[in-house]
Amino acid sequence: MEKDCDFITSIFGSNVFNDSVMRERLPKDVYKALRETIDDNKPLNPAIADVIANAMKDWAIEKGATHFCHWFQPMTGLTAEKHDSFISPTADGKTMMVFSGKELCQGEPDASSFPSGGLRATFEARGYTAWDCTSPVFIKEDGDNIILNIPSAFCSYTGLALDKKTPLLRSMDALNKQAISVLKLLGNTTSKKVIATLGPEQEYFLIDRSFYQRRLDLILTGRTIFGAPSPRGQEMGDHYFGTLHERVASFMNEVNHELWKLGVSAKTQHNEVAPSQYEIAPVFATFNVATDHNQLTMETLQKVANRHDFVCLLHEKPFAGVNGSGKHNNWSMVTDDGVNLLDPGETPHDNMVFLVMLCAVVKAVDKYAKLLRASVANAGNEHRLGANEAPPAIVSIFLGEQLTGIFEQLANGTATSSKISGELKLGVSTLPRLPKDSTDRNRTSPFAFTGNKFEFRMVGSTQSTAGPTFVINTIVAETLSEIAAELEKSQDVKNDAQKICRRIAAEHKRIIFNGDNYTEQWSQEAKKRGLPNMPSTVEALGSIMDEENVKVFEKHKVLSRQELAARTEILVEAYSMRINIEALTMLNMASRQILPAAVNYSAGLAESVNAIRTAGADPSVQKEMLEEVCDLIASLKSGIKNLQISVEKASKANGFEQAKIYRDSVKEAMADVRSAADQLEMIVDADLWPLPSYAEMLFIK
Ligand code: ADP
Ligand code: MG
């Protein structure tokens, strides 16, 4: 036991050039200067970059590394890396191992094949990567290939953001700036910085690789586009938190070890609701680091799954009829001196801060609900949101009974009573004191207050945490800046802060909903309250360029109009491309696998009808079966034709027009093809059926 503990503490972070390694390996003044850059956002002195690079190289080589790379996050939502070896040949035919400060700080990858949404023409190939020293450098082991990874931002030749990290970092700056000024106005004299924190819970499926290899849909699209329901699904409720299957437990064990080496603080693991669905969550970290770590987590899950003859499916909806996968983004703000601004706290002073911060979030979420919705819009998540299992496509906030009580009192302007005897007091000058674990849970809410943080549950399992979270940072920065502007003019800050909270509560209470978000009544009620409901991705993306969104991003210098427009274009195009790939995969499988199997089966039935008749018996049952199969074959065949026509039509359009054709016409045609194919699966001889079934994939390990 003792040995195990030692082992874990010794491997944790062993592949990270973290603070303790820096302190140990860098000259004191260099270490200090680098820390100032990391902690106080001071520009990095180029003179020290060579020293840092050299120390990193020595450390990496000791760990067996031969190469380095700038590790960045282009608009694909994935990570990108191009490896360079440390070798520098010398005149005598040998080599030195070299890594310069310039190589550490800046890379110039050919950027022409990354999505840019028109920010960069193909002939303008040059792009830059820039070392993000706020996220630690690490070593990645891919088989025998050991690489020093430099987390980096990625921009165009003209300095426009081409990645997820740049706006993420800009949004952290914006939030910091506004939150600090509000804190100062409220009398805080000690905090220097406010940092956004993030703890993403990651859901995923594991299935046996042998099944995966026989399903072109899983291989090419990450989800099953055919498949009759399994006779048993998740209705028994026995998978959630159930005992881990031994093979899965071994997989998780190895995932944890790999992540710990990378300094990712993998903490919780469990069976999720659907059969073969699981979840992993780390201890929360700074938003920036947490985003890098979530990317590493997704990559590690897939890599380690392979070693165990599993495949890890990260898609938002790999299987129809059972739950899909999300990513719960737990978000808060913490000061550099350790105060969680969303912690209700113990003292009235803290509570004042808490209440102002809470109101800032509530206002932001109500005002920019469409933007939040758009931040989680992709083709995969479209199967989830609003599909009676995940949060609906309507954004609302769960505050829990006690906070809602306070909120209602504020809104009515009579903030003097307490909801739970003795515990909660809210007067004009006394702000509430809340017991720590006072909030109940509500699993159906898209944006839930969970004790000392908010949990944004609409995020899709494949998505980078960057996009949805930089939206939260930006819109909260905006409402905080509005509060700061008012407080700056105030003669009586405490009183005016309460007035502001009261006004926000009155104006934005419509966004608070503590009930069951999955019900039809809620969508009716939400409509009455005037809350937007956008189940379709295209519609959600269509609202990104609304003037108020452009304004908020530009004001806080997170994205320019041009950058936002480019991003929108990329997202719309990605939606169309995804559905196009799904449609083409469907056509391929339907024509080359499913139709032939059904025809084969019908031929056998036809033969048996004849044989039975010749033998003088009654073939009517076989004939009925044959007719049923033939009818379905006919539907499948005409469905295929329709789908071909729709795909052809879509291919001639572009932009939003094209995305709408994919949504309305292609997806509908796909549903018809699937319906015929899934019905055939239920009647065709299992030995002839070319694809592993849902029951096999979800239940066999
Ligand atoms: P749940 O019960 O909601 O499934 P989990 O334990 O799976 O909770 O995940 C909760 C996540 O929230 C963890 O990653 C945790 O570290 C994170 N978290 C806790 N406090 C904060 C905070 N102040 N800021 C951001 N994330 C937080
Ligand atoms: Mg969880």
XYZ file of C-alpha atoms and ligand atoms in Angstrom:
729
model
C 0.000 0.000 0.000
C 2.735 2.370 1.099
C 4.641 1.515 -2.058
C 1.609 2.323 -4.222
C 1.243 5.770 -2.691
C 4.920 6.482 -3.256
C 4.584 5.234 -6.775
C 1.700 7.550 -7.580
C 3.311 10.611 -6.043
C 6.490 9.808 -7.920
C 4.845 9.475 -11.311
C 2.438 12.394 -10.920
C 3.649 15.167 -13.196
C 6.817 13.224 -14.030
C 6.408 14.183 -17.697
C 5.744 17.852 -17.001
C 8.185 20.739 -16.933
C 6.285 22.095 -13.965
C 7.044 24.669 -11.337
C 9.217 22.382 -9.259
C 11.292 21.322 -12.277
C 11.640 24.945 -13.350
C 12.743 25.989 -9.910
C 15.261 23.196 -9.801
C 16.698 23.597 -13.283
C 16.572 27.314 -14.061
C 18.944 29.967 -12.698
C 17.191 31.897 -9.937
C 16.783 35.158 -11.864
C 15.505 33.336 -14.959
C 13.015 31.375 -12.876
C 11.813 34.595 -11.266
C 11.418 36.363 -14.598
C 9.485 33.441 -16.068
C 7.193 33.289 -13.031
C 6.466 36.993 -13.454
C 5.433 36.332 -17.016
C 3.210 33.443 -15.977
C 1.679 35.051 -12.897
C 1.568 38.732 -13.740
C 1.086 38.560 -17.523
C 4.391 40.406 -18.055
C 5.951 39.973 -21.525
C 8.684 37.361 -21.644
C 12.171 38.777 -21.868
C 13.638 37.227 -25.058
C 17.082 37.218 -23.459
C 16.057 34.468 -21.049
C 14.292 32.299 -23.625
C 17.530 30.594 -24.687
C 18.310 29.614 -21.124
C 14.813 28.208 -20.579
C 14.875 26.329 -23.891
C 18.200 24.769 -23.079
C 17.031 23.604 -19.656
C 13.889 22.137 -21.227
C 15.928 20.323 -23.852
C 18.287 18.776 -21.289
C 15.326 17.652 -19.189
C 13.539 16.230 -22.229
C 16.600 14.391 -23.510
C 17.094 12.794 -20.086
C 13.558 11.470 -20.502
C 14.398 10.034 -23.901
C 12.930 12.766 -26.111
C 14.386 13.242 -29.573
C 11.982 15.875 -30.878
C 9.973 18.897 -29.812
C 6.758 20.325 -31.183
C 4.495 23.296 -30.801
C 1.253 21.709 -29.655
C -1.706 23.831 -30.688
C -5.481 23.734 -31.078
C -6.674 24.726 -34.530
C -10.331 25.259 -35.350
C -10.831 21.551 -35.986
C -11.370 21.283 -32.225
C -8.525 18.763 -32.075
C -4.845 19.308 -31.366
C -2.089 19.633 -33.922
C 1.609 18.889 -33.741
C 4.539 18.915 -36.138
C 7.671 17.345 -34.773
C 11.200 18.762 -35.136
C 14.203 16.836 -33.899
C 16.805 18.505 -31.709
C 19.577 17.463 -34.073
C 21.867 20.061 -35.601
C 24.517 18.404 -37.796
C 28.076 19.618 -37.373
C 30.841 19.992 -39.968
C 32.613 16.851 -38.782
C 29.648 14.661 -39.724
C 28.296 14.385 -36.203
C 25.438 16.194 -34.548
C 24.666 18.396 -31.582
C 21.324 18.480 -29.823
C 20.007 22.027 -29.964
C 16.838 23.839 -28.904
C 16.896 27.629 -29.073
C 14.808 30.269 -27.347
C 13.418 31.264 -30.726
C 12.305 27.691 -31.402
C 10.657 27.592 -27.989
C 8.812 30.871 -28.407
C 7.706 30.725 -31.991
C 6.887 28.221 -34.687
C 5.968 28.798 -38.300
C 3.917 25.843 -39.440
C 2.479 25.852 -42.927
C -1.051 26.790 -41.967
C -2.756 26.509 -45.303
C -4.615 23.281 -44.656
C -6.229 24.248 -41.358
C -9.739 25.689 -41.344
C -9.483 29.484 -41.371
C -12.943 30.563 -42.497
C -11.430 32.791 -45.133
C -9.014 34.535 -42.758
C -6.168 33.268 -44.825
C -6.110 32.416 -48.507
C -4.452 29.102 -49.361
C -1.520 30.825 -50.978
C -0.858 32.746 -47.761
C 0.460 29.638 -46.161
C 2.309 31.129 -43.273
C 0.893 30.845 -39.785
C 2.547 31.326 -36.422
C 2.471 29.371 -33.229
C 3.462 31.163 -30.041
C 4.467 29.501 -26.783
C 1.762 29.838 -24.132
C 3.914 29.771 -21.016
C 0.853 29.749 -18.746
C 0.282 26.076 -19.546
C 3.209 23.813 -18.724
C 5.388 22.131 -21.310
C 5.131 18.334 -21.206
C 6.480 15.138 -22.681
C 4.233 12.843 -24.642
C 5.078 9.210 -25.190
C 3.520 7.741 -28.323
C 4.923 4.252 -28.458
C 8.691 4.714 -28.705
C 8.329 8.257 -29.946
C 9.037 10.679 -27.113
C 8.275 14.314 -27.804
C 8.649 17.564 -25.914
C 5.326 19.396 -26.366
C 5.101 23.178 -26.162
C 1.484 24.327 -25.619
C 0.984 27.126 -28.132
C -1.437 29.611 -29.588
C -1.889 29.686 -33.353
C -2.480 32.754 -35.503
C -2.326 33.885 -39.108
C 0.478 35.860 -40.757
C -1.555 38.972 -40.006
C -2.045 38.082 -36.343
C -5.660 36.880 -36.488
C -6.585 34.010 -34.174
C -6.815 30.685 -36.008
C -7.272 28.543 -32.947
C -9.242 27.874 -29.774
C -6.532 28.959 -27.370
C -6.049 32.581 -28.399
C -9.611 33.709 -27.597
C -9.481 31.543 -24.472
C -6.463 33.463 -23.181
C -7.941 36.791 -24.243
C -11.195 35.977 -22.414
C -9.299 35.145 -19.242
C -7.650 38.560 -19.438
C -11.000 40.248 -19.975
C -12.639 38.464 -17.060
C -9.669 39.184 -14.835
C -9.746 42.870 -15.652
C -13.454 43.342 -15.000
C -13.718 41.074 -11.965
C -10.772 42.756 -10.298
C -12.228 46.204 -10.814
C -15.537 45.115 -9.286
C -13.703 43.510 -6.368
C -11.694 46.684 -5.789
C -14.859 48.766 -5.844
C -16.377 46.412 -3.288
C -13.432 47.047 -1.013
C -11.072 44.194 -1.767
C -7.520 45.433 -1.298
C -5.610 42.172 -1.406
C -6.428 40.310 -4.610
C -4.367 41.057 -7.697
C -5.869 38.674 -10.172
C -9.053 36.732 -10.886
C -8.686 33.423 -12.672
C -11.397 31.408 -14.409
C -11.377 27.795 -13.204
C -12.693 24.779 -15.021
C -13.350 21.158 -14.125
C -14.716 19.297 -17.156
C -16.461 15.956 -16.627
C -15.924 13.862 -19.747
C -18.362 11.169 -20.863
C -17.455 8.451 -23.359
C -18.339 4.964 -24.576
C -16.074 1.948 -24.816
C -16.837 -0.878 -27.199
C -14.877 -3.909 -28.256
C -12.611 -3.137 -31.172
C -13.696 -6.212 -33.125
C -17.217 -4.740 -33.426
C -15.912 -1.311 -34.321
C -13.802 -2.697 -37.137
C -16.880 -4.138 -38.798
C -18.785 -0.839 -38.740
C -17.822 1.670 -41.384
C -20.161 4.198 -39.766
C -18.266 4.114 -36.482
C -14.931 4.223 -38.260
C -15.808 7.174 -40.486
C -18.344 9.162 -38.460
C -17.879 8.108 -34.839
C -21.529 7.082 -34.490
C -23.821 4.308 -35.645
C -25.996 5.537 -38.487
C -27.815 2.208 -38.638
C -28.897 -0.120 -35.879
C -32.150 -1.551 -34.585
C -32.618 -0.989 -30.850
C -31.251 -3.579 -28.478
C -34.015 -5.533 -26.693
C -32.427 -4.203 -23.548
C -31.206 -0.642 -23.192
C -30.634 1.504 -20.104
C -34.125 1.077 -18.612
C -32.963 -1.091 -15.725
C -30.877 1.798 -14.418
C -28.269 -0.726 -13.370
C -25.268 0.609 -15.234
C -25.042 4.048 -13.632
C -22.449 3.876 -10.845
C -22.468 0.082 -11.200
C -19.514 -2.146 -10.408
C -16.837 -1.697 -13.045
C -16.275 -4.560 -15.431
C -12.767 -5.851 -14.808
C -11.598 -5.163 -18.322
C -12.903 -1.607 -18.096
C -11.368 -1.133 -14.661
C -7.960 -2.144 -16.012
C -8.390 0.304 -18.844
C -9.281 3.107 -16.402
C -6.312 2.251 -14.241
C -3.951 2.678 -17.165
C -5.691 5.884 -18.278
C -5.189 7.338 -14.806
C -1.508 6.450 -14.767
C -0.921 7.977 -18.183
C -2.801 11.125 -17.197
C -1.059 11.466 -13.855
C 2.299 11.333 -15.625
C 1.098 14.277 -17.699
C 0.109 16.144 -14.555
C -3.590 15.737 -15.349
C -5.281 15.269 -11.981
C -7.701 12.498 -13.017
C -9.935 12.167 -9.987
C -13.350 10.570 -10.482
C -14.384 7.639 -12.658
C -17.618 5.713 -12.932
C -20.136 3.915 -15.095
C -22.570 6.338 -16.722
C -26.263 5.889 -17.527
C -26.105 4.079 -20.881
C -24.636 0.582 -21.142
C -20.915 0.809 -21.997
C -20.861 4.516 -21.120
C -18.388 5.976 -18.609
C -17.177 9.245 -17.155
C -13.880 10.687 -16.000
C -13.311 14.025 -14.259
C -10.181 15.781 -13.043
C -9.681 18.122 -10.129
C -10.486 21.553 -11.547
C -7.679 23.813 -12.741
C -7.098 27.172 -14.380
C -9.305 27.301 -17.481
C -6.340 27.340 -19.820
C -4.586 24.361 -18.264
C -7.888 22.517 -17.823
C -8.585 22.881 -21.544
C -5.171 21.499 -22.487
C -5.696 18.696 -20.000
C -9.107 17.851 -21.390
C -7.577 17.525 -24.857
C -4.912 15.236 -23.408
C -7.615 13.265 -21.614
C -9.596 12.671 -24.808
C -6.419 11.631 -26.608
C -5.314 9.341 -23.785
C -8.725 7.669 -23.522
C -8.517 6.765 -27.201
C -4.905 5.673 -27.084
C -5.251 3.481 -24.024
C -8.547 2.001 -25.261
C -6.662 0.683 -28.256
C -4.141 -1.058 -26.028
C -7.025 -2.887 -24.346
C -8.712 -3.868 -27.625
C -11.452 -1.365 -26.947
C -12.391 1.663 -28.979
C -13.287 4.827 -27.098
C -16.202 6.654 -28.735
C -16.262 10.340 -27.884
C -19.173 11.208 -30.197
C -22.164 13.006 -28.651
C -24.562 10.294 -29.809
C -22.903 7.038 -30.817
C -26.097 4.999 -30.314
C -29.716 5.993 -30.899
C -32.116 5.161 -28.100
C -29.673 5.361 -25.201
C -28.084 8.433 -23.631
C -25.514 10.407 -25.539
C -22.335 11.879 -24.112
C -21.743 15.369 -22.862
C -19.064 17.298 -21.157
C -20.068 19.095 -17.985
C -18.055 22.273 -17.714
C -17.804 23.207 -14.041
C -16.799 26.849 -13.986
C -15.956 29.406 -11.364
C -13.708 32.390 -10.656
C -10.990 32.390 -8.043
C -8.683 35.170 -6.844
C -4.919 34.783 -6.711
C -5.221 34.785 -2.927
C -7.544 31.829 -3.033
C -11.090 33.163 -2.744
C -13.688 31.364 -4.854
C -15.951 34.208 -5.925
C -18.925 31.877 -6.340
C -18.627 30.450 -2.859
C -21.505 31.795 -0.741
C -18.969 32.167 2.055
C -19.178 32.775 5.752
C -19.076 36.520 6.261
C -21.452 39.195 5.075
C -18.647 40.883 3.214
C -17.903 37.772 1.194
C -21.571 37.324 0.601
C -21.827 40.750 -0.923
C -19.110 39.780 -3.364
C -20.825 36.462 -3.947
C -24.177 38.045 -4.612
C -22.748 40.548 -7.062
C -20.858 37.797 -8.895
C -23.929 35.583 -8.933
C -26.033 38.397 -10.355
C -23.380 39.102 -12.977
C -23.554 35.472 -14.123
C -27.356 35.378 -14.111
C -27.591 38.542 -16.166
C -24.920 37.345 -18.602
C -26.611 33.996 -19.171
C -30.007 35.600 -19.719
C -28.733 38.343 -21.993
C -26.509 36.076 -24.084
C -28.496 32.836 -23.924
C -28.428 32.482 -27.700
C -24.672 32.885 -27.820
C -24.239 30.225 -25.136
C -26.513 27.933 -27.094
C -24.479 28.611 -30.233
C -21.242 27.821 -28.381
C -22.307 24.176 -28.059
C -23.870 23.810 -31.501
C -22.471 21.063 -33.672
C -23.833 18.184 -35.703
C -23.240 15.625 -32.950
C -24.767 17.661 -30.138
C -27.876 18.206 -32.263
C -28.832 14.599 -31.463
C -28.550 15.345 -27.787
C -29.870 18.774 -26.911
C -33.586 18.762 -26.629
C -33.818 15.023 -27.098
C -35.267 14.315 -23.640
C -32.113 13.036 -22.043
C -29.653 15.871 -22.105
C -30.401 19.460 -21.253
C -32.913 20.971 -23.652
C -31.897 23.505 -26.254
C -33.385 26.190 -23.978
C -30.805 27.873 -21.777
C -31.936 28.390 -18.177
C -30.279 28.515 -14.777
C -30.849 26.242 -11.807
C -30.141 28.111 -8.586
C -31.655 25.759 -6.049
C -34.286 26.580 -3.508
C -32.343 28.834 -1.210
C -30.673 31.035 -3.751
C -33.894 31.288 -5.688
C -35.562 32.394 -2.469
C -33.047 35.177 -2.091
C -33.356 36.036 -5.709
C -37.112 36.313 -5.509
C -36.900 38.487 -2.433
C -34.414 40.713 -4.154
C -36.609 40.948 -7.204
C -39.595 41.955 -5.047
C -37.513 44.528 -3.282
C -38.303 43.111 0.135
C -35.035 41.453 0.893
C -35.478 41.172 4.607
C -36.668 37.698 5.409
C -34.954 34.358 5.626
C -36.108 31.238 3.936
C -34.619 28.642 6.212
C -34.919 29.509 9.865
C -31.843 30.958 11.447
C -29.626 30.091 8.541
C -30.398 32.571 5.875
C -30.618 36.224 6.619
C -30.964 38.846 4.027
C -31.513 42.411 5.042
C -30.798 45.733 3.508
C -27.401 45.846 5.093
C -26.954 42.201 5.982
C -26.322 39.914 3.109
C -27.200 36.255 3.282
C -25.283 33.639 5.110
C -25.669 30.335 3.352
C -24.955 26.874 4.599
C -22.360 25.365 2.331
C -24.164 22.380 0.930
C -27.515 23.978 0.697
C -28.241 23.437 -2.946
C -29.989 20.370 -4.138
C -29.042 18.942 -7.492
C -30.927 19.145 -10.718
C -29.540 16.919 -13.429
C -31.809 18.306 -16.104
C -30.640 21.907 -15.938
C -28.328 23.212 -18.654
C -26.653 25.754 -16.362
C -26.776 24.712 -12.741
C -25.403 26.347 -9.623
C -23.772 23.504 -7.695
C -22.740 24.916 -4.349
C -19.726 27.005 -5.291
C -19.569 26.913 -9.087
C -21.771 26.737 -12.145
C -22.015 23.617 -14.233
C -22.655 24.183 -17.954
C -24.059 20.874 -19.099
C -24.866 21.514 -22.741
C -21.306 21.053 -23.959
C -20.828 18.117 -26.323
C -18.436 15.313 -25.466
C -16.187 15.899 -28.495
C -16.013 19.641 -28.067
C -13.017 21.586 -26.885
C -13.877 23.203 -23.568
C -12.373 26.412 -24.924
C -15.313 27.693 -27.000
C -18.192 27.432 -24.534
C -16.021 28.637 -21.663
C -14.510 31.642 -23.410
C -18.079 32.673 -24.150
C -18.932 32.455 -20.430
C -15.817 34.438 -19.505
C -16.600 37.123 -22.054
C -20.263 37.625 -21.239
C -19.592 37.654 -17.502
C -16.761 40.146 -18.095
C -19.341 42.295 -19.857
C -21.941 42.251 -17.076
C -19.183 42.859 -14.522
C -17.991 45.848 -16.539
C -21.533 47.235 -16.487
C -21.670 46.769 -12.716
C -18.237 48.368 -12.317
C -19.295 51.375 -14.380
C -22.240 51.976 -12.037
C -20.276 51.419 -8.871
C -17.549 53.793 -9.988
C -20.045 56.644 -9.831
C -21.485 55.551 -6.513
C -21.189 57.458 -3.249
C -22.430 54.503 -1.226
C -21.041 51.358 -2.806
C -22.647 48.811 -0.474
C -26.086 50.225 -0.856
C -25.758 50.674 -4.583
C -24.370 47.182 -5.067
C -27.508 45.866 -3.438
C -29.649 48.031 -5.641
C -27.882 46.683 -8.703
C -28.432 43.113 -7.533
C -32.053 43.868 -6.882
C -32.499 45.279 -10.349
C -30.730 42.338 -11.996
C -32.884 39.927 -10.024
C -36.050 41.669 -11.172
C -34.993 41.959 -14.792
C -33.472 38.542 -15.257
C -35.424 36.202 -13.022
C -37.057 34.683 -16.104
C -33.850 32.711 -16.749
C -34.135 30.895 -13.394
C -35.843 27.523 -13.588
C -35.516 24.836 -10.950
C -37.965 22.280 -12.346
C -37.623 19.395 -14.763
C -36.089 20.733 -17.944
C -37.055 17.663 -19.959
C -40.798 18.298 -19.864
C -43.026 19.783 -22.523
C -44.509 22.126 -19.886
C -41.099 23.741 -19.524
C -40.795 24.481 -23.206
C -44.278 26.048 -23.090
C -43.369 28.022 -19.994
C -40.025 29.095 -21.481
C -41.848 30.350 -24.534
C -44.118 32.447 -22.340
C -41.073 33.853 -20.594
C -39.580 34.794 -23.953
C -36.560 32.518 -23.642
C -35.045 31.392 -26.940
C -35.378 27.729 -27.896
C -33.113 26.646 -30.727
C -33.000 22.886 -31.216
C -31.304 23.231 -34.588
C -27.572 23.780 -34.922
C -27.935 25.897 -38.038
C -30.342 28.261 -36.322
C -28.071 28.519 -33.291
C -25.020 29.245 -35.440
C -27.072 31.771 -37.373
C -27.310 33.944 -34.273
C -23.570 34.233 -33.625
C -23.131 37.313 -35.777
C -25.989 39.169 -34.047
C -24.758 42.674 -33.411
C -24.810 42.349 -29.604
C -22.490 39.345 -29.824
C -20.039 41.027 -32.173
C -20.048 43.998 -29.828
C -19.340 42.046 -26.660
C -16.461 40.112 -28.248
C -14.958 43.247 -29.753
C -15.352 45.335 -26.614
C -13.476 42.798 -24.519
C -10.939 42.113 -27.276
C -11.699 38.399 -27.370
C -12.553 38.172 -31.070
C -12.774 40.791 -33.776
C -15.774 40.915 -36.078
C -13.648 39.349 -38.772
C -12.468 36.541 -36.488
C -15.992 35.860 -35.291
C -17.331 35.765 -38.846
C -14.566 33.352 -39.826
C -15.363 31.105 -36.889
C -19.037 31.084 -37.763
C -18.197 30.111 -41.321
C -15.981 27.272 -40.092
C -18.685 25.967 -37.761
C -21.365 26.067 -40.440
C -19.090 24.344 -42.914
C -18.128 21.708 -40.346
C -21.812 20.976 -39.769
C -22.415 20.463 -43.486
C -19.280 18.386 -43.957
C -20.128 16.113 -41.060
C -23.602 15.388 -42.330
C -22.274 14.958 -45.838
C -19.796 12.332 -44.618
C -22.580 10.605 -42.682
C -24.843 10.614 -45.743
C -22.141 9.230 -48.017
C -21.252 6.577 -45.460
C -24.902 5.663 -45.222
C -25.217 5.355 -48.996
C -22.132 3.194 -49.090
C -23.280 0.850 -46.332
C -26.884 0.711 -47.506
C -25.950 -0.120 -51.080
C -22.987 -2.372 -50.492
C -23.829 -4.139 -47.249
C -27.453 -3.893 -46.243
C -29.247 -4.170 -49.590
C -27.155 -7.161 -50.683
C -27.839 -8.917 -47.368
C -31.567 -8.289 -47.686
C -31.605 -9.381 -51.328
C -29.710 -12.497 -50.412
C -32.189 -13.280 -47.688
C -35.164 -12.644 -49.986
C -33.642 -14.934 -52.630
C -33.432 -17.698 -50.043
C -37.057 -17.121 -49.082
C -38.124 -17.147 -52.734
C -36.355 -20.446 -53.267
C -37.998 -21.918 -50.220
C -41.443 -20.747 -51.373
C -40.915 -22.601 -54.657
C -39.409 -25.644 -52.998
C -42.240 -25.876 -50.473
C -44.876 -25.498 -53.183
C -43.195 -28.176 -55.333
C -43.154 -30.453 -52.350
C -46.918 -29.976 -52.102
C -46.985 -28.029 -48.816
C -48.421 -24.586 -48.064
C -45.763 -21.845 -48.513
C -48.019 -18.959 -47.398
C -45.985 -18.039 -44.298
C -42.741 -17.963 -46.289
C -44.529 -15.940 -48.921
C -45.702 -13.427 -46.345
C -42.157 -13.124 -45.027
C -40.893 -12.673 -48.558
C -43.392 -9.925 -49.251
C -42.440 -8.116 -46.087
C -38.752 -8.240 -46.993
C -39.445 -7.160 -50.566
C -41.493 -4.196 -49.378
C -38.690 -3.074 -47.104
C -36.113 -3.590 -49.835
C -38.236 -1.366 -52.048
C -38.426 1.317 -49.333
C -34.711 1.080 -48.736
C -33.978 1.365 -52.412
C -36.212 4.396 -52.873
C -34.781 5.913 -49.680
C -31.297 5.536 -51.123
C -32.400 7.280 -54.304
C -33.918 10.158 -52.337
C -30.831 10.500 -50.227
C -28.679 10.638 -53.341
C -30.862 13.416 -54.724
C -30.712 15.387 -51.460
C -26.950 15.048 -51.192
C -26.611 16.172 -54.783
C -28.817 19.183 -54.088
C -26.810 20.083 -50.983
C -23.532 19.836 -52.849
C -24.619 22.640 -55.160
C -25.277 25.131 -52.348
C -22.967 26.671 -49.822
C -22.827 28.425 -46.464
C -26.013 28.620 -44.415
C -28.134 27.645 -47.423
C -26.216 24.413 -47.723
C -26.366 23.704 -43.984
C -30.138 24.144 -44.107
C -30.429 21.599 -46.926
C -28.397 19.142 -44.874
C -30.581 19.775 -41.850
C -33.947 19.647 -43.583
C -33.596 17.461 -46.591
C -30.516 15.247 -46.128
C -31.179 14.403 -42.495
C -34.774 13.550 -43.301
C -33.753 11.309 -46.191
C -31.231 9.639 -43.887
C -33.947 8.954 -41.330
C -36.011 7.148 -44.000
C -33.074 5.000 -45.103
C -32.322 4.134 -41.524
C -35.904 3.261 -40.756
C -36.110 0.728 -43.618
C -32.681 -0.718 -42.822
C -33.395 -1.061 -39.100
C -36.668 -2.835 -39.848
C -34.814 -5.198 -42.140
C -32.295 -5.887 -39.377
C -35.175 -7.154 -37.247
C -36.246 -9.771 -39.797
C -33.224 -10.749 -41.870
C -31.352 -13.907 -40.853
C -28.756 -12.818 -38.246
C -26.108 -14.896 -40.001
C -26.562 -12.865 -43.148
C -26.636 -9.464 -41.426
C -23.330 -7.706 -42.132
C -23.144 -5.453 -39.052
C -22.709 -6.136 -35.333
C -25.960 -5.358 -33.527
C -26.623 -2.767 -30.824
C -27.024 -5.560 -28.275
C -23.612 -6.975 -29.117
C -21.824 -3.641 -29.145
C -23.418 -2.340 -25.949
C -23.392 -5.509 -23.881
C -20.509 -7.762 -24.916
C -17.090 -7.104 -23.409
P -20.715 15.586 -10.283
O -21.180 15.112 -8.977
O -21.350 16.860 -10.733
O -20.694 14.516 -11.349
P -17.798 15.445 -10.352
O -17.053 15.229 -9.094
O -17.871 14.343 -11.350
O -19.226 16.025 -9.960
O -17.196 16.702 -11.097
C -17.227 17.983 -10.555
C -16.141 18.790 -11.203
O -16.235 20.150 -10.754
C -14.725 18.322 -10.838
O -13.909 18.378 -11.965
C -14.329 19.369 -9.812
O -12.931 19.520 -9.663
C -14.953 20.603 -10.427
N -14.980 21.770 -9.534
C -15.112 21.798 -8.195
N -14.968 23.063 -7.745
C -14.743 23.862 -8.825
C -14.482 25.254 -9.023
N -14.435 26.100 -8.011
N -14.277 25.676 -10.282
C -14.327 24.837 -11.314
N -14.564 23.533 -11.186
C -14.758 23.040 -9.968
Mg -19.637 13.571 -12.480
